[in-house]
Amino acid sequence: MTDPRKARGLKRSRTTALLLMGTAPLLFTACQRDAPVQVQEGLYTSVESCAQAVGDTATCRIAFEQAKLQAADTAPQYSSRAACEAEFPAEQCVEQKTSTGHSFIGPLMAGFFLSQMMSGNRAGLAQQSPQAAPAFRDNRQGWLRPNGAPGAGRAGMAPVSATPDRAVTTNRGGFGRSASGRSTGG
């Protein structure tokens, strides 16, 4: 006769083995790497220069309009023209109103950022909706973009080292991979 403790242990090990075998495909699927996602980013000074670099006028026009809508809400805000002119060209410092009606002195949008995620599929690279943000040019000939933290003056801006009117494609890996490729900064 067999020992009941050994029989119970054998049942547990069989059950455990079956359970692990059943979940193995899920574990292997979760550990597979997704196809890398390509992100095309660029800083453009006009819809035309964007269309020339990207090859899609409609996308550039949409991105420009998105950035224009965000410009007053994300622009550096100053209480006086002199304070604005200390950091931005005088001809760019004008009175503006945010979408909520708040008046301020700030620089005009000098360009826009366009970021498009592109993923591989049967039809090749499929473009997904573009993300856009306004770009501002400072007195030091540098470019600034909103950093997501609205603030007075340059506090709400992040400097970037992007080359205007040129698209840069970066690869971002799927699950478990880190980003690689060139970055436009910011």
Tab-separated table of C-alpha atoms in Angstrom:
chain	number	residue	atom	x	y	z
A	1	MET	CA	0.000	0.000	0.000
A	2	THR	CA	1.174	3.523	-0.651
A	3	ASP	CA	1.692	6.183	1.927
A	4	PRO	CA	-1.229	8.724	1.743
A	5	ARG	CA	1.197	11.658	2.288
A	6	LYS	CA	3.252	10.674	-0.772
A	7	ALA	CA	0.104	10.300	-2.896
A	8	ARG	CA	-1.096	13.769	-1.847
A	9	GLY	CA	2.337	15.275	-2.629
A	10	LEU	CA	2.331	13.613	-6.027
A	11	LYS	CA	-1.095	15.103	-6.797
A	12	ARG	CA	0.127	18.560	-5.820
A	13	SER	CA	3.198	18.331	-8.013
A	14	ARG	CA	1.092	17.164	-10.979
A	15	THR	CA	-1.383	19.974	-10.397
A	16	THR	CA	1.416	22.491	-10.102
A	17	ALA	CA	3.063	21.197	-13.271
A	18	LEU	CA	-0.221	21.421	-15.187
A	19	LEU	CA	-0.857	24.905	-13.854
A	20	LEU	CA	2.611	26.079	-14.894
A	21	MET	CA	2.270	24.465	-18.316
A	22	GLY	CA	-1.059	26.246	-18.811
A	23	THR	CA	0.354	29.663	-17.980
A	24	ALA	CA	3.642	29.239	-19.868
A	25	PRO	CA	2.268	30.546	-23.206
A	26	LEU	CA	1.016	33.685	-21.451
A	27	LEU	CA	4.397	34.255	-19.829
A	28	PHE	CA	6.258	33.773	-23.105
A	29	THR	CA	3.872	36.118	-24.914
A	30	ALA	CA	4.363	38.790	-22.247
A	31	CYS	CA	8.139	38.540	-22.568
A	32	GLN	CA	8.219	38.838	-26.347
A	33	ARG	CA	9.390	42.160	-27.628
A	34	ASP	CA	6.956	44.232	-29.593
A	35	ALA	CA	8.004	45.619	-32.926
A	36	PRO	CA	9.889	48.882	-32.467
A	37	VAL	CA	7.845	52.033	-32.841
A	38	GLN	CA	9.315	54.811	-34.911
A	39	VAL	CA	8.742	58.384	-33.860
A	40	GLN	CA	9.301	61.147	-36.364
A	41	GLU	CA	9.936	64.476	-34.675
A	42	GLY	CA	10.801	67.871	-35.970
A	43	LEU	CA	10.841	71.604	-35.336
A	44	TYR	CA	9.382	73.585	-38.213
A	45	THR	CA	9.155	77.296	-38.917
A	46	SER	CA	6.320	76.978	-41.455
A	47	VAL	CA	3.779	74.521	-42.838
A	48	GLU	CA	5.713	74.530	-46.118
A	49	SER	CA	9.052	73.567	-44.541
A	50	CYS	CA	7.282	70.837	-42.566
A	51	ALA	CA	5.589	69.465	-45.699
A	52	GLN	CA	8.914	69.431	-47.518
A	53	ALA	CA	10.611	67.452	-44.706
A	54	VAL	CA	7.696	65.131	-43.862
A	55	GLY	CA	6.051	64.818	-47.257
A	56	ASP	CA	2.503	65.352	-45.946
A	57	THR	CA	1.021	68.845	-46.182
A	58	ALA	CA	-2.265	67.910	-44.454
A	59	THR	CA	-0.498	66.548	-41.353
A	60	CYS	CA	1.702	69.639	-41.161
A	61	ARG	CA	-1.286	71.947	-41.485
A	62	ILE	CA	-3.111	70.084	-38.681
A	63	ALA	CA	-0.008	70.234	-36.449
A	64	PHE	CA	0.419	73.954	-37.116
A	65	GLU	CA	-3.225	74.634	-36.198
A	66	GLN	CA	-2.903	72.545	-32.995
A	67	ALA	CA	0.216	74.462	-31.980
A	68	LYS	CA	-1.400	77.806	-32.792
A	69	LEU	CA	-4.350	76.947	-30.524
A	70	GLN	CA	-1.956	76.115	-27.665
A	71	ALA	CA	0.418	79.054	-28.194
A	72	ALA	CA	-1.203	81.726	-25.999
A	73	ASP	CA	-2.004	79.240	-23.211
A	74	THR	CA	1.569	77.908	-23.078
A	75	ALA	CA	3.601	81.014	-23.980
A	76	PRO	CA	5.874	82.610	-21.375
A	77	GLN	CA	3.861	85.342	-19.655
A	78	TYR	CA	5.196	88.729	-18.577
A	79	SER	CA	3.564	91.699	-16.892
A	80	SER	CA	5.467	94.227	-19.019
A	81	ARG	CA	6.866	94.493	-22.538
A	82	ALA	CA	10.339	95.313	-21.132
A	83	ALA	CA	10.411	92.058	-19.154
A	84	CYS	CA	9.463	90.081	-22.277
A	85	GLU	CA	12.023	91.924	-24.432
A	86	ALA	CA	14.783	91.009	-21.985
A	87	GLU	CA	14.407	87.376	-23.082
A	88	PHE	CA	12.695	87.482	-26.505
A	89	PRO	CA	13.031	89.679	-29.620
A	90	ALA	CA	11.134	92.977	-29.261
A	91	GLU	CA	9.022	92.406	-32.378
A	92	GLN	CA	7.818	89.077	-30.932
A	93	CYS	CA	6.590	90.529	-27.610
A	94	VAL	CA	2.908	91.419	-27.968
A	95	GLU	CA	-0.215	91.531	-25.841
A	96	GLN	CA	-2.078	88.212	-25.969
A	97	LYS	CA	-5.067	86.516	-24.358
A	98	THR	CA	-5.281	82.941	-23.105
A	99	SER	CA	-8.307	80.753	-23.843
A	100	THR	CA	-9.719	81.818	-20.458
A	101	GLY	CA	-9.422	85.534	-21.313
A	102	HIS	CA	-6.345	86.347	-19.201
A	103	SER	CA	-4.277	89.142	-20.827
A	104	PHE	CA	-0.481	89.135	-20.754
A	105	ILE	CA	2.589	90.212	-22.705
A	106	GLY	CA	4.439	87.325	-24.308
A	107	PRO	CA	6.327	86.154	-27.387
A	108	LEU	CA	4.517	85.018	-30.503
A	109	MET	CA	4.865	81.442	-31.679
A	110	ALA	CA	7.894	81.287	-34.001
A	111	GLY	CA	7.484	77.667	-35.088
A	112	PHE	CA	5.992	74.362	-34.059
A	113	PHE	CA	7.055	70.894	-33.018
A	114	LEU	CA	5.552	67.884	-34.762
A	115	SER	CA	5.813	64.383	-33.365
A	116	GLN	CA	4.275	61.421	-35.185
A	117	MET	CA	4.253	57.820	-34.008
A	118	MET	CA	4.612	55.386	-36.867
A	119	SER	CA	4.183	51.647	-36.486
A	120	GLY	CA	4.798	48.822	-38.898
A	121	ASN	CA	1.801	46.960	-40.309
A	122	ARG	CA	0.842	45.185	-43.527
A	123	ALA	CA	0.516	48.466	-45.382
A	124	GLY	CA	3.970	49.643	-44.326
A	125	LEU	CA	4.418	52.535	-41.947
A	126	ALA	CA	1.043	53.773	-40.780
A	127	GLN	CA	0.991	57.266	-39.358
A	128	GLN	CA	-1.020	57.884	-36.237
A	129	SER	CA	-2.388	61.245	-35.158
A	130	PRO	CA	0.327	63.884	-34.893
A	131	GLN	CA	1.178	65.645	-31.643
A	132	ALA	CA	2.085	69.288	-31.904
A	133	ALA	CA	3.397	72.019	-29.620
A	134	PRO	CA	4.295	75.661	-30.202
A	135	ALA	CA	7.939	76.713	-30.369
A	136	PHE	CA	9.338	80.074	-29.267
A	137	ARG	CA	12.626	81.681	-30.317
A	138	ASP	CA	14.568	83.535	-27.588
A	139	ASN	CA	17.136	86.363	-27.773
A	140	ARG	CA	20.009	83.853	-27.700
A	141	GLN	CA	18.774	82.300	-30.960
A	142	GLY	CA	17.694	79.217	-29.035
A	143	TRP	CA	14.387	77.400	-29.252
A	144	LEU	CA	12.013	76.793	-26.365
A	145	ARG	CA	8.978	74.566	-25.993
A	146	PRO	CA	6.360	74.315	-23.243
A	147	ASN	CA	7.424	71.831	-20.567
A	148	GLY	CA	3.950	71.145	-19.227
A	149	ALA	CA	4.342	73.396	-16.186
A	150	PRO	CA	2.792	76.761	-17.014
A	151	GLY	CA	4.680	79.538	-15.344
A	152	ALA	CA	5.713	83.112	-15.633
A	153	GLY	CA	8.584	83.817	-17.989
A	154	ARG	CA	10.946	81.041	-18.972
A	155	ALA	CA	10.001	78.867	-15.974
A	156	GLY	CA	7.317	77.118	-18.011
A	157	MET	CA	9.625	76.462	-20.964
A	158	ALA	CA	12.231	73.843	-21.824
A	159	PRO	CA	15.192	74.607	-24.109
A	160	VAL	CA	15.695	72.316	-27.102
A	161	SER	CA	18.593	71.763	-29.438
A	162	ALA	CA	16.518	70.692	-32.445
A	163	THR	CA	17.590	71.799	-35.890
A	164	PRO	CA	14.689	73.689	-37.472
A	165	ASP	CA	12.954	72.354	-40.587
A	166	ARG	CA	14.386	68.853	-40.413
A	167	ALA	CA	12.612	65.619	-39.484
A	168	VAL	CA	14.441	63.202	-37.206
A	169	THR	CA	13.277	59.623	-36.793
A	170	THR	CA	13.968	57.783	-33.566
A	171	ASN	CA	13.289	54.155	-32.764
A	172	ARG	CA	11.611	53.320	-29.527
A	173	GLY	CA	11.594	49.675	-28.651
A	174	GLY	CA	8.622	47.664	-27.563
A	175	PHE	CA	8.124	45.872	-24.244
A	176	GLY	CA	11.313	45.538	-22.223
A	177	ARG	CA	13.491	47.703	-24.427
A	178	SER	CA	14.815	51.157	-23.822
A	179	ALA	CA	14.612	53.968	-26.314
A	180	SER	CA	17.378	54.231	-28.841
A	181	GLY	CA	18.280	56.515	-31.676
A	182	ARG	CA	18.814	60.177	-32.046
A	183	SER	CA	16.719	62.606	-30.111
A	184	THR	CA	15.912	66.200	-30.872
A	185	GLY	CA	16.008	67.017	-27.168
A	186	GLY	CA	13.339	68.641	-25.086
